[in-house]
Every structure is written in structure tokens, then in C-alpha cells.
Amino acid sequence: MFGLALQGGGALGAAHLGVLRALTEASLLPEAIGGTSAGSMAAAAYAWRGKLSDVEELFADVRQMGARLLDLNVSGLLKMAGHWFARRELNYLGVFKGNRLERLMDDHLEGAMIRDARMPLVIPSVDLVSGDLILYASRPPAERGPDHWELDVPLSAAVRASVSIPIVFVPKPQAGELLVDGGVLMDLPVSPVTRMGADRVMGVSLTVEGEDSSRPDDVVGVARTMIKAVGKQLERQQRRHATYVLDVILPRGNGMFSFDNMDEFADIGYETAMRAMPEMKAAFSRTVPVSSRAITSAIGASARFGG
């Protein structure tokens, strides 16, 4: 079974749409899929009915709404300010509430439960109460492990939990849990896709050119940088589980809120996948899984961006 694991990245996640377009054109269709944060949005929309058009329509709406998707947590900010001036303990959970994004997902997915997905789907999140990795899945895993699996949740709620970057978004409360971005522990969910039954998994990793040397200049940047620092170490472990890793390199200066450039990100994802298609077809036409080594396709950005 061919599986696909999609990394997070906010608006950068539109690159996943381009990768899915390329795979569709090449008739290299995933039979199982997983995604974290923005990757969970693409994974959920695709797994729901197995249609590329659902992903296209979702990301078109995200691009059109842009910053209007970010519903400011005004009451939380005012409460924090009051506590600050009163020198009381700060009680502050996030800049944005995340409710608009969850409603958008629910509208596109027509209120579907995660078990309604037409293919194996897994979406990671992290519970701040227990510290556990929570794996929302459309069906029981083929291989059980120590992680906590949830099979009975609205698909939009699973996505909302996975996109909740700490400090940036208010955590998603769910059945006594307080859920945040799966990228805290698993930004590239290769092994969960394997445990859903895939014997060959392609990871799609998103990188902004020069981001390793950039300095965060606001609270959102600090939060994302903290997660990235931990995530890079954990990603290396996940890459070892992959049959193939496609590295999509996006232009310098872009970030998780670069909504206006989402069409460009999708084009870059498509072009990167098409250039690597001969290698990908070779990797996934095998009858024996190549889990012992990850073949990494790092398509240089110099031709496109003059680097």
C-alpha cells in the first residue's frame, strides 16, 4: 500500500496541493494518507472522498479568506493585559481562536466524522494535559503501539487540533484533553501512516529557503521557531521510516501566513514533484518496501529563484 505523509507549514501547505496534482497526473495515487497541521488540512480533504478537487476547493477558500481566517482572541488578550497590570498569574492560551478555520473545514467536509474518510487517514495532535501524542485515525491501526488513538471525532475537530500551534492558536479542548499542533512531536507523520497499513510511504517536507538563518521577530515567529527546532530532530527519525522523501523548497521571505502566495506554493510543489517523478515511480513500483533507507529528492531552488 502506497502512503503519503504531509508536513505542516501554514499557508506553505498549499505546496501539498501541487504535489497531489502531480501524483494524480502520473496515476501514482496514495492509498493511505496522513498529515500534520497544514498537512492535515490537505490530507483530510483528500481522504474524505479521494478527490483532488476537494483539496483544490479548500485551498482556494483558504487563499481567498487569507488573514480573515485568523479570528483574534480578543477576550484572551484583554484578560492577559489585565492580569499583567494586576501582577497576577498570566492566563493566556493563544493569539487566535481557530474557530473560523474549524468551521471552514466542517463546511467543506460536510460535517463528516473521521471514520467517514474513504481511505486510511491519520492526523497527529498533542495533549497538553498528559503530554501524549494523540493520533486521530479513520480506522484502527494495523500495528498498535503506546500512542493514544482516537477513531470517533469530527474530521474538522481533528484538523483543528492538529493546526493549533502553541501560543499562536488557542488549544482545542476535546474530551478532557487540551490539544495542540501535532508538529510539537510529529511534524512529518511517516510512521503513523505505516501503522495504518502502508508498506511504502512518501514524506513531503516543506522548507523555506534560508529559514535556518532567519531570526524570529514576533511571538508567532518565536513559537514556530521553537517547534521547528524540536521538530527538526524528530523529523530526522521519521525520514528514516520513509521509502522516499520529497523536499519542496519555497522562496525566501515566506511564512505560515503568506496566504497571497499560495498559488505560487502550489506551482512549486507541482514542479518539484514532476522533476522527481522518475525517481518516485521507481521507488513506488517496487514490490518490496524500501524502509531501510530514505531516498531524498532535494530539488535546488537556484534555477527558479536565482539562488
PDB file of C-alpha atoms in Angstrom:
ATOM      1  CA  MET A   1       0.000   0.000   0.000  1.00  0.00           C
ATOM      2  CA  PHE A   2       1.381   3.414  -1.021  1.00  0.00           C
ATOM      3  CA  GLY A   3       1.099   6.006   1.742  1.00  0.00           C
ATOM      4  CA  LEU A   4       1.678   9.764   1.806  1.00  0.00           C
ATOM      5  CA  ALA A   5       2.762  11.839   4.835  1.00  0.00           C
ATOM      6  CA  LEU A   6       2.393  15.633   4.636  1.00  0.00           C
ATOM      7  CA  GLN A   7       4.280  18.096   6.822  1.00  0.00           C
ATOM      8  CA  GLY A   8       2.881  21.262   8.392  1.00  0.00           C
ATOM      9  CA  GLY A   9       3.673  24.863   7.455  1.00  0.00           C
ATOM     10  CA  GLY A  10       0.594  27.103   7.491  1.00  0.00           C
ATOM     11  CA  ALA A  11      -0.017  28.749   4.105  1.00  0.00           C
ATOM     12  CA  LEU A  12       3.091  26.946   2.821  1.00  0.00           C
ATOM     13  CA  GLY A  13       0.973  23.786   2.957  1.00  0.00           C
ATOM     14  CA  ALA A  14      -0.540  24.804  -0.396  1.00  0.00           C
ATOM     15  CA  ALA A  15       2.553  23.102  -1.854  1.00  0.00           C
ATOM     16  CA  HIS A  16       0.896  19.796  -0.922  1.00  0.00           C
ATOM     17  CA  LEU A  17      -1.870  20.584  -3.409  1.00  0.00           C
ATOM     18  CA  GLY A  18       0.731  20.827  -6.180  1.00  0.00           C
ATOM     19  CA  VAL A  19       2.303  17.528  -5.142  1.00  0.00           C
ATOM     20  CA  LEU A  20      -1.110  15.829  -5.152  1.00  0.00           C
ATOM     21  CA  ARG A  21      -1.788  17.240  -8.641  1.00  0.00           C
ATOM     22  CA  ALA A  22       1.467  15.796  -9.940  1.00  0.00           C
ATOM     23  CA  LEU A  23       0.781  12.398  -8.360  1.00  0.00           C
ATOM     24  CA  THR A  24      -2.728  12.382  -9.837  1.00  0.00           C
ATOM     25  CA  GLU A  25      -1.453  13.169 -13.334  1.00  0.00           C
ATOM     26  CA  ALA A  26       1.105  10.362 -13.005  1.00  0.00           C
ATOM     27  CA  SER A  27      -1.554   7.931 -11.698  1.00  0.00           C
ATOM     28  CA  LEU A  28       0.576   7.462  -8.577  1.00  0.00           C
ATOM     29  CA  LEU A  29      -2.315   7.730  -6.154  1.00  0.00           C
ATOM     30  CA  PRO A  30      -1.902   7.360  -2.404  1.00  0.00           C
ATOM     31  CA  GLU A  31      -3.897   4.575  -0.767  1.00  0.00           C
ATOM     32  CA  ALA A  32      -3.324   5.927   2.748  1.00  0.00           C
ATOM     33  CA  ILE A  33      -2.511   9.443   3.890  1.00  0.00           C
ATOM     34  CA  GLY A  34      -1.550  11.383   6.970  1.00  0.00           C
ATOM     35  CA  GLY A  35      -0.777  15.000   7.686  1.00  0.00           C
ATOM     36  CA  THR A  36       0.191  17.353  10.482  1.00  0.00           C
ATOM     37  CA  SER A  37      -1.068  20.936  10.884  1.00  0.00           C
ATOM     38  CA  ALA A  38      -1.476  22.391   7.355  1.00  0.00           C
ATOM     39  CA  GLY A  39      -0.671  18.916   6.054  1.00  0.00           C
ATOM     40  CA  SER A  40      -3.691  17.633   7.978  1.00  0.00           C
ATOM     41  CA  MET A  41      -5.941  20.007   6.025  1.00  0.00           C
ATOM     42  CA  ALA A  42      -4.766  18.611   2.693  1.00  0.00           C
ATOM     43  CA  ALA A  43      -4.813  15.026   3.982  1.00  0.00           C
ATOM     44  CA  ALA A  44      -8.326  15.323   5.424  1.00  0.00           C
ATOM     45  CA  ALA A  45      -9.777  16.938   2.306  1.00  0.00           C
ATOM     46  CA  TYR A  46      -8.201  14.278   0.076  1.00  0.00           C
ATOM     47  CA  ALA A  47      -9.014  11.256   2.245  1.00  0.00           C
ATOM     48  CA  TRP A  48     -12.646  12.283   2.729  1.00  0.00           C
ATOM     49  CA  ARG A  49     -13.700  11.278  -0.806  1.00  0.00           C
ATOM     50  CA  GLY A  50     -10.400  10.586  -2.535  1.00  0.00           C
ATOM     51  CA  LYS A  51     -10.858  13.591  -4.833  1.00  0.00           C
ATOM     52  CA  LEU A  52      -8.198  16.149  -5.739  1.00  0.00           C
ATOM     53  CA  SER A  53     -10.958  18.691  -6.405  1.00  0.00           C
ATOM     54  CA  ASP A  54     -11.857  18.732  -2.698  1.00  0.00           C
ATOM     55  CA  VAL A  55      -8.306  19.822  -1.841  1.00  0.00           C
ATOM     56  CA  GLU A  56      -8.339  22.423  -4.622  1.00  0.00           C
ATOM     57  CA  GLU A  57     -11.613  23.929  -3.409  1.00  0.00           C
ATOM     58  CA  LEU A  58     -10.466  24.012   0.217  1.00  0.00           C
ATOM     59  CA  PHE A  59      -7.183  25.791  -0.506  1.00  0.00           C
ATOM     60  CA  ALA A  60      -8.909  28.217  -2.882  1.00  0.00           C
ATOM     61  CA  ASP A  61     -11.157  29.272   0.001  1.00  0.00           C
ATOM     62  CA  VAL A  62      -8.221  29.495   2.424  1.00  0.00           C
ATOM     63  CA  ARG A  63      -6.376  31.739  -0.011  1.00  0.00           C
ATOM     64  CA  GLN A  64      -9.444  33.911  -0.576  1.00  0.00           C
ATOM     65  CA  MET A  65     -10.147  34.329   3.138  1.00  0.00           C
ATOM     66  CA  GLY A  66      -6.478  34.818   3.991  1.00  0.00           C
ATOM     67  CA  ALA A  67      -5.973  36.711   7.236  1.00  0.00           C
ATOM     68  CA  ARG A  68      -9.751  36.716   7.821  1.00  0.00           C
ATOM     69  CA  LEU A  69      -9.351  33.077   8.866  1.00  0.00           C
ATOM     70  CA  LEU A  70      -7.398  34.279  11.880  1.00  0.00           C
ATOM     71  CA  ASP A  71     -10.037  35.124  14.490  1.00  0.00           C
ATOM     72  CA  LEU A  72      -8.216  37.195  17.086  1.00  0.00           C
ATOM     73  CA  ASN A  73      -8.628  36.013  20.665  1.00  0.00           C
ATOM     74  CA  VAL A  74      -9.613  39.483  21.875  1.00  0.00           C
ATOM     75  CA  SER A  75     -11.020  38.384  25.238  1.00  0.00           C
ATOM     76  CA  GLY A  76      -7.901  36.341  25.934  1.00  0.00           C
ATOM     77  CA  LEU A  77      -5.612  39.248  25.083  1.00  0.00           C
ATOM     78  CA  LEU A  78      -7.615  41.652  27.262  1.00  0.00           C
ATOM     79  CA  LYS A  79      -7.592  39.157  30.115  1.00  0.00           C
ATOM     80  CA  MET A  80      -3.848  38.734  29.777  1.00  0.00           C
ATOM     81  CA  ALA A  81      -3.346  42.506  29.832  1.00  0.00           C
ATOM     82  CA  GLY A  82      -5.495  42.829  32.949  1.00  0.00           C
ATOM     83  CA  HIS A  83      -3.545  40.116  34.728  1.00  0.00           C
ATOM     84  CA  TRP A  84      -0.292  41.750  33.677  1.00  0.00           C
ATOM     85  CA  PHE A  85      -1.217  45.135  35.147  1.00  0.00           C
ATOM     86  CA  ALA A  86      -2.622  43.487  38.284  1.00  0.00           C
ATOM     87  CA  ARG A  87       0.580  41.452  38.589  1.00  0.00           C
ATOM     88  CA  ARG A  88      -1.400  38.259  38.692  1.00  0.00           C
ATOM     89  CA  GLU A  89      -0.527  34.926  37.110  1.00  0.00           C
ATOM     90  CA  LEU A  90      -0.914  35.207  33.332  1.00  0.00           C
ATOM     91  CA  ASN A  91      -3.724  33.063  31.953  1.00  0.00           C
ATOM     92  CA  TYR A  92      -3.241  33.180  28.220  1.00  0.00           C
ATOM     93  CA  LEU A  93      -3.599  30.357  25.697  1.00  0.00           C
ATOM     94  CA  GLY A  94      -3.266  31.789  22.195  1.00  0.00           C
ATOM     95  CA  VAL A  95      -3.412  34.783  19.855  1.00  0.00           C
ATOM     96  CA  PHE A  96      -6.075  33.291  17.586  1.00  0.00           C
ATOM     97  CA  LYS A  97      -9.141  31.220  18.493  1.00  0.00           C
ATOM     98  CA  GLY A  98      -9.134  28.881  15.479  1.00  0.00           C
ATOM     99  CA  ASN A  99     -12.932  28.674  15.311  1.00  0.00           C
ATOM    100  CA  ARG A 100     -13.205  30.107  11.784  1.00  0.00           C
ATOM    101  CA  LEU A 101     -10.755  27.579  10.422  1.00  0.00           C
ATOM    102  CA  GLU A 102     -12.642  24.733  12.077  1.00  0.00           C
ATOM    103  CA  ARG A 103     -15.945  25.992  10.635  1.00  0.00           C
ATOM    104  CA  LEU A 104     -14.376  26.244   7.172  1.00  0.00           C
ATOM    105  CA  MET A 105     -13.165  22.647   7.404  1.00  0.00           C
ATOM    106  CA  ASP A 106     -16.550  21.470   8.667  1.00  0.00           C
ATOM    107  CA  ASP A 107     -18.336  23.202   5.789  1.00  0.00           C
ATOM    108  CA  HIS A 108     -16.034  21.659   3.187  1.00  0.00           C
ATOM    109  CA  LEU A 109     -16.221  18.207   4.761  1.00  0.00           C
ATOM    110  CA  GLU A 110     -19.989  18.446   5.294  1.00  0.00           C
ATOM    111  CA  GLY A 111     -19.725  17.591   8.980  1.00  0.00           C
ATOM    112  CA  ALA A 112     -18.079  14.237   8.296  1.00  0.00           C
ATOM    113  CA  MET A 113     -16.587  12.143  11.083  1.00  0.00           C
ATOM    114  CA  ILE A 114     -13.037  10.941  10.646  1.00  0.00           C
ATOM    115  CA  ARG A 115     -14.322   7.365  10.250  1.00  0.00           C
ATOM    116  CA  ASP A 116     -16.187   8.546   7.118  1.00  0.00           C
ATOM    117  CA  ALA A 117     -12.917   9.003   5.213  1.00  0.00           C
ATOM    118  CA  ARG A 118     -12.716   6.712   2.190  1.00  0.00           C
ATOM    119  CA  MET A 119      -9.090   5.769   2.758  1.00  0.00           C
ATOM    120  CA  PRO A 120      -6.870   5.199   5.777  1.00  0.00           C
ATOM    121  CA  LEU A 121      -6.198   8.624   7.310  1.00  0.00           C
ATOM    122  CA  VAL A 122      -4.194   9.642  10.370  1.00  0.00           C
ATOM    123  CA  ILE A 123      -3.781  13.113  11.910  1.00  0.00           C
ATOM    124  CA  PRO A 124      -1.407  13.725  14.866  1.00  0.00           C
ATOM    125  CA  SER A 125      -2.019  16.135  17.719  1.00  0.00           C
ATOM    126  CA  VAL A 126      -0.543  16.535  21.202  1.00  0.00           C
ATOM    127  CA  ASP A 127      -2.423  16.658  24.511  1.00  0.00           C
ATOM    128  CA  LEU A 128      -1.003  19.361  26.807  1.00  0.00           C
ATOM    129  CA  VAL A 129      -2.624  17.698  29.835  1.00  0.00           C
ATOM    130  CA  SER A 130      -0.968  14.280  29.519  1.00  0.00           C
ATOM    131  CA  GLY A 131       1.857  15.124  27.111  1.00  0.00           C
ATOM    132  CA  ASP A 132       0.727  12.221  24.927  1.00  0.00           C
ATOM    133  CA  LEU A 133       0.753  12.062  21.162  1.00  0.00           C
ATOM    134  CA  ILE A 134      -2.875  11.721  20.037  1.00  0.00           C
ATOM    135  CA  LEU A 135      -3.430  10.042  16.672  1.00  0.00           C
ATOM    136  CA  TYR A 136      -6.831  10.659  15.091  1.00  0.00           C
ATOM    137  CA  ALA A 137      -7.485   7.901  12.587  1.00  0.00           C
ATOM    138  CA  SER A 138     -10.227   6.775  10.227  1.00  0.00           C
ATOM    139  CA  ARG A 139      -9.822   3.138  11.307  1.00  0.00           C
ATOM    140  CA  PRO A 140      -7.847   1.103  13.842  1.00  0.00           C
ATOM    141  CA  PRO A 141      -4.134   0.871  13.073  1.00  0.00           C
ATOM    142  CA  ALA A 142      -2.696  -2.305  11.635  1.00  0.00           C
ATOM    143  CA  GLU A 143       0.027  -2.067  14.290  1.00  0.00           C
ATOM    144  CA  ARG A 144      -0.839  -0.978  17.816  1.00  0.00           C
ATOM    145  CA  GLY A 145       1.671   0.944  19.886  1.00  0.00           C
ATOM    146  CA  PRO A 146       1.920   3.006  23.070  1.00  0.00           C
ATOM    147  CA  ASP A 147       0.351   6.092  21.461  1.00  0.00           C
ATOM    148  CA  HIS A 148      -3.264   7.072  22.023  1.00  0.00           C
ATOM    149  CA  TRP A 149      -5.548   6.542  19.010  1.00  0.00           C
ATOM    150  CA  GLU A 150      -8.936   8.249  18.591  1.00  0.00           C
ATOM    151  CA  LEU A 151     -11.422   6.994  15.989  1.00  0.00           C
ATOM    152  CA  ASP A 152     -14.629   8.825  16.901  1.00  0.00           C
ATOM    153  CA  VAL A 153     -14.250  12.560  16.297  1.00  0.00           C
ATOM    154  CA  PRO A 154     -15.456  15.060  13.678  1.00  0.00           C
ATOM    155  CA  LEU A 155     -12.879  15.336  10.917  1.00  0.00           C
ATOM    156  CA  SER A 156     -12.849  19.132  11.256  1.00  0.00           C
ATOM    157  CA  ALA A 157     -12.090  18.825  15.007  1.00  0.00           C
ATOM    158  CA  ALA A 158      -9.112  16.557  14.309  1.00  0.00           C
ATOM    159  CA  VAL A 159      -7.744  19.126  11.867  1.00  0.00           C
ATOM    160  CA  ARG A 160      -8.420  21.996  14.280  1.00  0.00           C
ATOM    161  CA  ALA A 161      -6.447  20.177  16.964  1.00  0.00           C
ATOM    162  CA  SER A 162      -3.527  19.486  14.647  1.00  0.00           C
ATOM    163  CA  VAL A 163      -3.196  23.090  13.412  1.00  0.00           C
ATOM    164  CA  SER A 164      -3.183  24.613  16.916  1.00  0.00           C
ATOM    165  CA  ILE A 165       0.384  25.923  17.076  1.00  0.00           C
ATOM    166  CA  PRO A 166       1.133  26.703  20.742  1.00  0.00           C
ATOM    167  CA  ILE A 167       0.862  30.410  21.614  1.00  0.00           C
ATOM    168  CA  VAL A 168      -0.442  31.139  18.089  1.00  0.00           C
ATOM    169  CA  PHE A 169      -3.775  29.285  18.388  1.00  0.00           C
ATOM    170  CA  VAL A 170      -5.867  28.517  21.445  1.00  0.00           C
ATOM    171  CA  PRO A 171      -5.610  24.752  22.132  1.00  0.00           C
ATOM    172  CA  LYS A 172      -8.563  22.609  21.084  1.00  0.00           C
ATOM    173  CA  PRO A 173     -10.451  21.220  24.115  1.00  0.00           C
ATOM    174  CA  GLN A 174     -11.703  17.696  23.460  1.00  0.00           C
ATOM    175  CA  ALA A 175     -12.967  15.114  25.962  1.00  0.00           C
ATOM    176  CA  GLY A 176     -10.811  16.356  28.830  1.00  0.00           C
ATOM    177  CA  GLU A 177      -7.807  16.872  26.579  1.00  0.00           C
ATOM    178  CA  LEU A 178      -6.179  20.165  25.592  1.00  0.00           C
ATOM    179  CA  LEU A 179      -4.869  19.628  22.078  1.00  0.00           C
ATOM    180  CA  VAL A 180      -2.177  21.461  20.129  1.00  0.00           C
ATOM    181  CA  ASP A 181      -0.243  21.159  16.875  1.00  0.00           C
ATOM    182  CA  GLY A 182       0.927  17.624  16.145  1.00  0.00           C
ATOM    183  CA  GLY A 183       4.168  19.185  14.934  1.00  0.00           C
ATOM    184  CA  VAL A 184       5.244  19.515  18.578  1.00  0.00           C
ATOM    185  CA  LEU A 185       6.048  15.795  18.478  1.00  0.00           C
ATOM    186  CA  MET A 186       5.493  14.667  14.881  1.00  0.00           C
ATOM    187  CA  ASP A 187       5.578  17.175  12.030  1.00  0.00           C
ATOM    188  CA  LEU A 188       6.159  14.532   9.337  1.00  0.00           C
ATOM    189  CA  PRO A 189       3.879  11.596  10.260  1.00  0.00           C
ATOM    190  CA  VAL A 190       5.543   8.775   8.323  1.00  0.00           C
ATOM    191  CA  SER A 191       5.415   6.069  10.990  1.00  0.00           C
ATOM    192  CA  PRO A 192       1.679   6.572  11.769  1.00  0.00           C
ATOM    193  CA  VAL A 193       0.895   6.148   8.054  1.00  0.00           C
ATOM    194  CA  THR A 194       2.946   2.945   8.123  1.00  0.00           C
ATOM    195  CA  ARG A 195       0.968   1.742  11.128  1.00  0.00           C
ATOM    196  CA  MET A 196      -2.226   2.365   9.157  1.00  0.00           C
ATOM    197  CA  GLY A 197      -1.094  -0.365   6.759  1.00  0.00           C
ATOM    198  CA  ALA A 198       1.130   1.382   4.202  1.00  0.00           C
ATOM    199  CA  ASP A 199       4.271  -0.600   3.376  1.00  0.00           C
ATOM    200  CA  ARG A 200       5.785   2.221   1.303  1.00  0.00           C
ATOM    201  CA  VAL A 201       5.476   5.834   2.413  1.00  0.00           C
ATOM    202  CA  MET A 202       6.460   9.080   0.735  1.00  0.00           C
ATOM    203  CA  GLY A 203       7.058  12.038   3.016  1.00  0.00           C
ATOM    204  CA  VAL A 204       6.610  15.601   1.741  1.00  0.00           C
ATOM    205  CA  SER A 205       8.775  18.080   3.644  1.00  0.00           C
ATOM    206  CA  LEU A 206       8.430  21.858   3.269  1.00  0.00           C
ATOM    207  CA  THR A 207      11.396  24.185   3.651  1.00  0.00           C
ATOM    208  CA  VAL A 208      11.707  27.944   3.128  1.00  0.00           C
ATOM    209  CA  GLU A 209      14.993  28.923   1.510  1.00  0.00           C
ATOM    210  CA  GLY A 210      17.273  30.462   4.131  1.00  0.00           C
ATOM    211  CA  GLU A 211      14.876  29.900   7.049  1.00  0.00           C
ATOM    212  CA  ASP A 212      17.597  28.316   9.184  1.00  0.00           C
ATOM    213  CA  SER A 213      19.436  31.634   9.323  1.00  0.00           C
ATOM    214  CA  SER A 214      16.396  33.864   9.919  1.00  0.00           C
ATOM    215  CA  ARG A 215      15.573  35.379  13.307  1.00  0.00           C
ATOM    216  CA  PRO A 216      12.025  35.407  14.695  1.00  0.00           C
ATOM    217  CA  ASP A 217      10.747  38.945  15.201  1.00  0.00           C
ATOM    218  CA  ASP A 218       7.394  38.391  16.914  1.00  0.00           C
ATOM    219  CA  VAL A 219       5.629  35.993  19.284  1.00  0.00           C
ATOM    220  CA  VAL A 220       4.323  33.904  16.387  1.00  0.00           C
ATOM    221  CA  GLY A 221       7.815  33.595  14.970  1.00  0.00           C
ATOM    222  CA  VAL A 222       9.210  32.580  18.343  1.00  0.00           C
ATOM    223  CA  ALA A 223       6.566  29.872  18.774  1.00  0.00           C
ATOM    224  CA  ARG A 224       7.109  28.499  15.286  1.00  0.00           C
ATOM    225  CA  THR A 225      10.899  28.558  15.695  1.00  0.00           C
ATOM    226  CA  MET A 226      10.672  26.642  18.966  1.00  0.00           C
ATOM    227  CA  ILE A 227       8.533  23.942  17.370  1.00  0.00           C
ATOM    228  CA  LYS A 228      10.787  23.803  14.324  1.00  0.00           C
ATOM    229  CA  ALA A 229      13.891  23.342  16.479  1.00  0.00           C
ATOM    230  CA  VAL A 230      12.425  20.290  18.193  1.00  0.00           C
ATOM    231  CA  GLY A 231      10.686  19.150  15.026  1.00  0.00           C
ATOM    232  CA  LYS A 232      13.901  19.033  13.019  1.00  0.00           C
ATOM    233  CA  GLN A 233      15.331  16.452  15.385  1.00  0.00           C
ATOM    234  CA  LEU A 234      12.154  14.379  15.342  1.00  0.00           C
ATOM    235  CA  GLU A 235      11.800  14.739  11.568  1.00  0.00           C
ATOM    236  CA  ARG A 236      15.144  13.012  11.064  1.00  0.00           C
ATOM    237  CA  GLN A 237      13.711   9.958  12.819  1.00  0.00           C
ATOM    238  CA  GLN A 238      10.597   9.978  10.639  1.00  0.00           C
ATOM    239  CA  ARG A 239      12.616  10.333   7.441  1.00  0.00           C
ATOM    240  CA  ARG A 240      14.359   7.069   8.275  1.00  0.00           C
ATOM    241  CA  HIS A 241      10.986   5.323   8.164  1.00  0.00           C
ATOM    242  CA  ALA A 242      10.140   6.719   4.704  1.00  0.00           C
ATOM    243  CA  THR A 243      10.649   4.982   1.392  1.00  0.00           C
ATOM    244  CA  TYR A 244      11.140   8.378  -0.226  1.00  0.00           C
ATOM    245  CA  VAL A 245      11.179  11.988   0.976  1.00  0.00           C
ATOM    246  CA  LEU A 246      10.324  14.824  -1.380  1.00  0.00           C
ATOM    247  CA  ASP A 247      11.814  18.128  -0.185  1.00  0.00           C
ATOM    248  CA  VAL A 248       9.878  21.112  -1.509  1.00  0.00           C
ATOM    249  CA  ILE A 249      11.924  24.316  -1.234  1.00  0.00           C
ATOM    250  CA  LEU A 250       9.882  27.512  -1.135  1.00  0.00           C
ATOM    251  CA  PRO A 251      11.075  31.093  -1.767  1.00  0.00           C
ATOM    252  CA  ARG A 252      12.904  33.073   0.867  1.00  0.00           C
ATOM    253  CA  GLY A 253      10.836  35.501   2.930  1.00  0.00           C
ATOM    254  CA  ASN A 254       7.634  33.446   3.031  1.00  0.00           C
ATOM    255  CA  GLY A 255       5.995  32.049   6.131  1.00  0.00           C
ATOM    256  CA  MET A 256       2.954  30.396   7.601  1.00  0.00           C
ATOM    257  CA  PHE A 257       0.747  33.461   6.989  1.00  0.00           C
ATOM    258  CA  SER A 258       1.808  34.114   3.361  1.00  0.00           C
ATOM    259  CA  PHE A 259      -1.718  33.489   2.073  1.00  0.00           C
ATOM    260  CA  ASP A 260      -1.324  35.688  -1.025  1.00  0.00           C
ATOM    261  CA  ASN A 261       1.394  33.375  -2.377  1.00  0.00           C
ATOM    262  CA  MET A 262      -0.465  30.097  -2.008  1.00  0.00           C
ATOM    263  CA  ASP A 263      -0.933  29.660  -5.769  1.00  0.00           C
ATOM    264  CA  GLU A 264       2.824  30.019  -6.209  1.00  0.00           C
ATOM    265  CA  PHE A 265       3.462  27.457  -3.477  1.00  0.00           C
ATOM    266  CA  ALA A 266       1.144  25.002  -5.229  1.00  0.00           C
ATOM    267  CA  ASP A 267       3.008  25.552  -8.517  1.00  0.00           C
ATOM    268  CA  ILE A 268       6.356  24.923  -6.814  1.00  0.00           C
ATOM    269  CA  GLY A 269       5.041  21.744  -5.211  1.00  0.00           C
ATOM    270  CA  TYR A 270       3.830  20.548  -8.607  1.00  0.00           C
ATOM    271  CA  GLU A 271       7.100  21.379 -10.397  1.00  0.00           C
ATOM    272  CA  THR A 272       9.210  19.771  -7.666  1.00  0.00           C
ATOM    273  CA  ALA A 273       7.167  16.574  -7.794  1.00  0.00           C
ATOM    274  CA  MET A 274       7.214  16.418 -11.589  1.00  0.00           C
ATOM    275  CA  ARG A 275      11.013  16.776 -11.675  1.00  0.00           C
ATOM    276  CA  ALA A 276      11.332  13.970  -9.175  1.00  0.00           C
ATOM    277  CA  MET A 277       8.647  11.782 -10.776  1.00  0.00           C
ATOM    278  CA  PRO A 278      11.038   9.271 -12.425  1.00  0.00           C
ATOM    279  CA  GLU A 279      12.667   8.612  -9.046  1.00  0.00           C
ATOM    280  CA  MET A 280       9.321   8.425  -7.275  1.00  0.00           C
ATOM    281  CA  LYS A 281       7.901   5.980  -9.800  1.00  0.00           C
ATOM    282  CA  ALA A 282      10.991   3.813  -9.429  1.00  0.00           C
ATOM    283  CA  ALA A 283      10.689   3.878  -5.633  1.00  0.00           C
ATOM    284  CA  PHE A 284       6.990   3.057  -5.530  1.00  0.00           C
ATOM    285  CA  SER A 285       6.850   0.498  -8.303  1.00  0.00           C
ATOM    286  CA  ARG A 286       8.825  -1.893  -6.106  1.00  0.00           C
ATOM    287  CA  THR A 287       7.026  -4.931  -4.732  1.00  0.00           C
ATOM    288  CA  VAL A 288       9.268  -4.949  -1.636  1.00  0.00           C
ATOM    289  CA  PRO A 289       9.246  -1.914   0.701  1.00  0.00           C
ATOM    290  CA  VAL A 290      12.457   0.088   0.946  1.00  0.00           C
ATOM    291  CA  SER A 291      12.039   1.051   4.585  1.00  0.00           C
ATOM    292  CA  SER A 292      15.720   0.710   5.391  1.00  0.00           C
ATOM    293  CA  ARG A 293      16.705   3.944   3.677  1.00  0.00           C
ATOM    294  CA  ALA A 294      15.048   7.183   2.685  1.00  0.00           C
ATOM    295  CA  ILE A 295      15.687   8.472  -0.809  1.00  0.00           C
ATOM    296  CA  THR A 296      15.701  12.237  -0.553  1.00  0.00           C
ATOM    297  CA  SER A 297      14.919  14.435  -3.536  1.00  0.00           C
ATOM    298  CA  ALA A 298      16.152  17.946  -2.773  1.00  0.00           C
ATOM    299  CA  ILE A 299      15.296  19.986  -5.827  1.00  0.00           C
ATOM    300  CA  GLY A 300      17.513  23.092  -5.729  1.00  0.00           C
ATOM    301  CA  ALA A 301      15.848  26.464  -5.712  1.00  0.00           C
ATOM    302  CA  SER A 302      18.573  28.201  -7.709  1.00  0.00           C
ATOM    303  CA  ALA A 303      17.000  27.709 -11.124  1.00  0.00           C
ATOM    304  CA  ARG A 304      13.727  29.258 -10.017  1.00  0.00           C
ATOM    305  CA  PHE A 305      14.817  31.887  -7.521  1.00  0.00           C
ATOM    306  CA  GLY A 306      18.245  32.859  -8.803  1.00  0.00           C
ATOM    307  CA  GLY A 307      19.996  31.452  -5.696  1.00  0.00           C
TER     308      GLY A 307
END
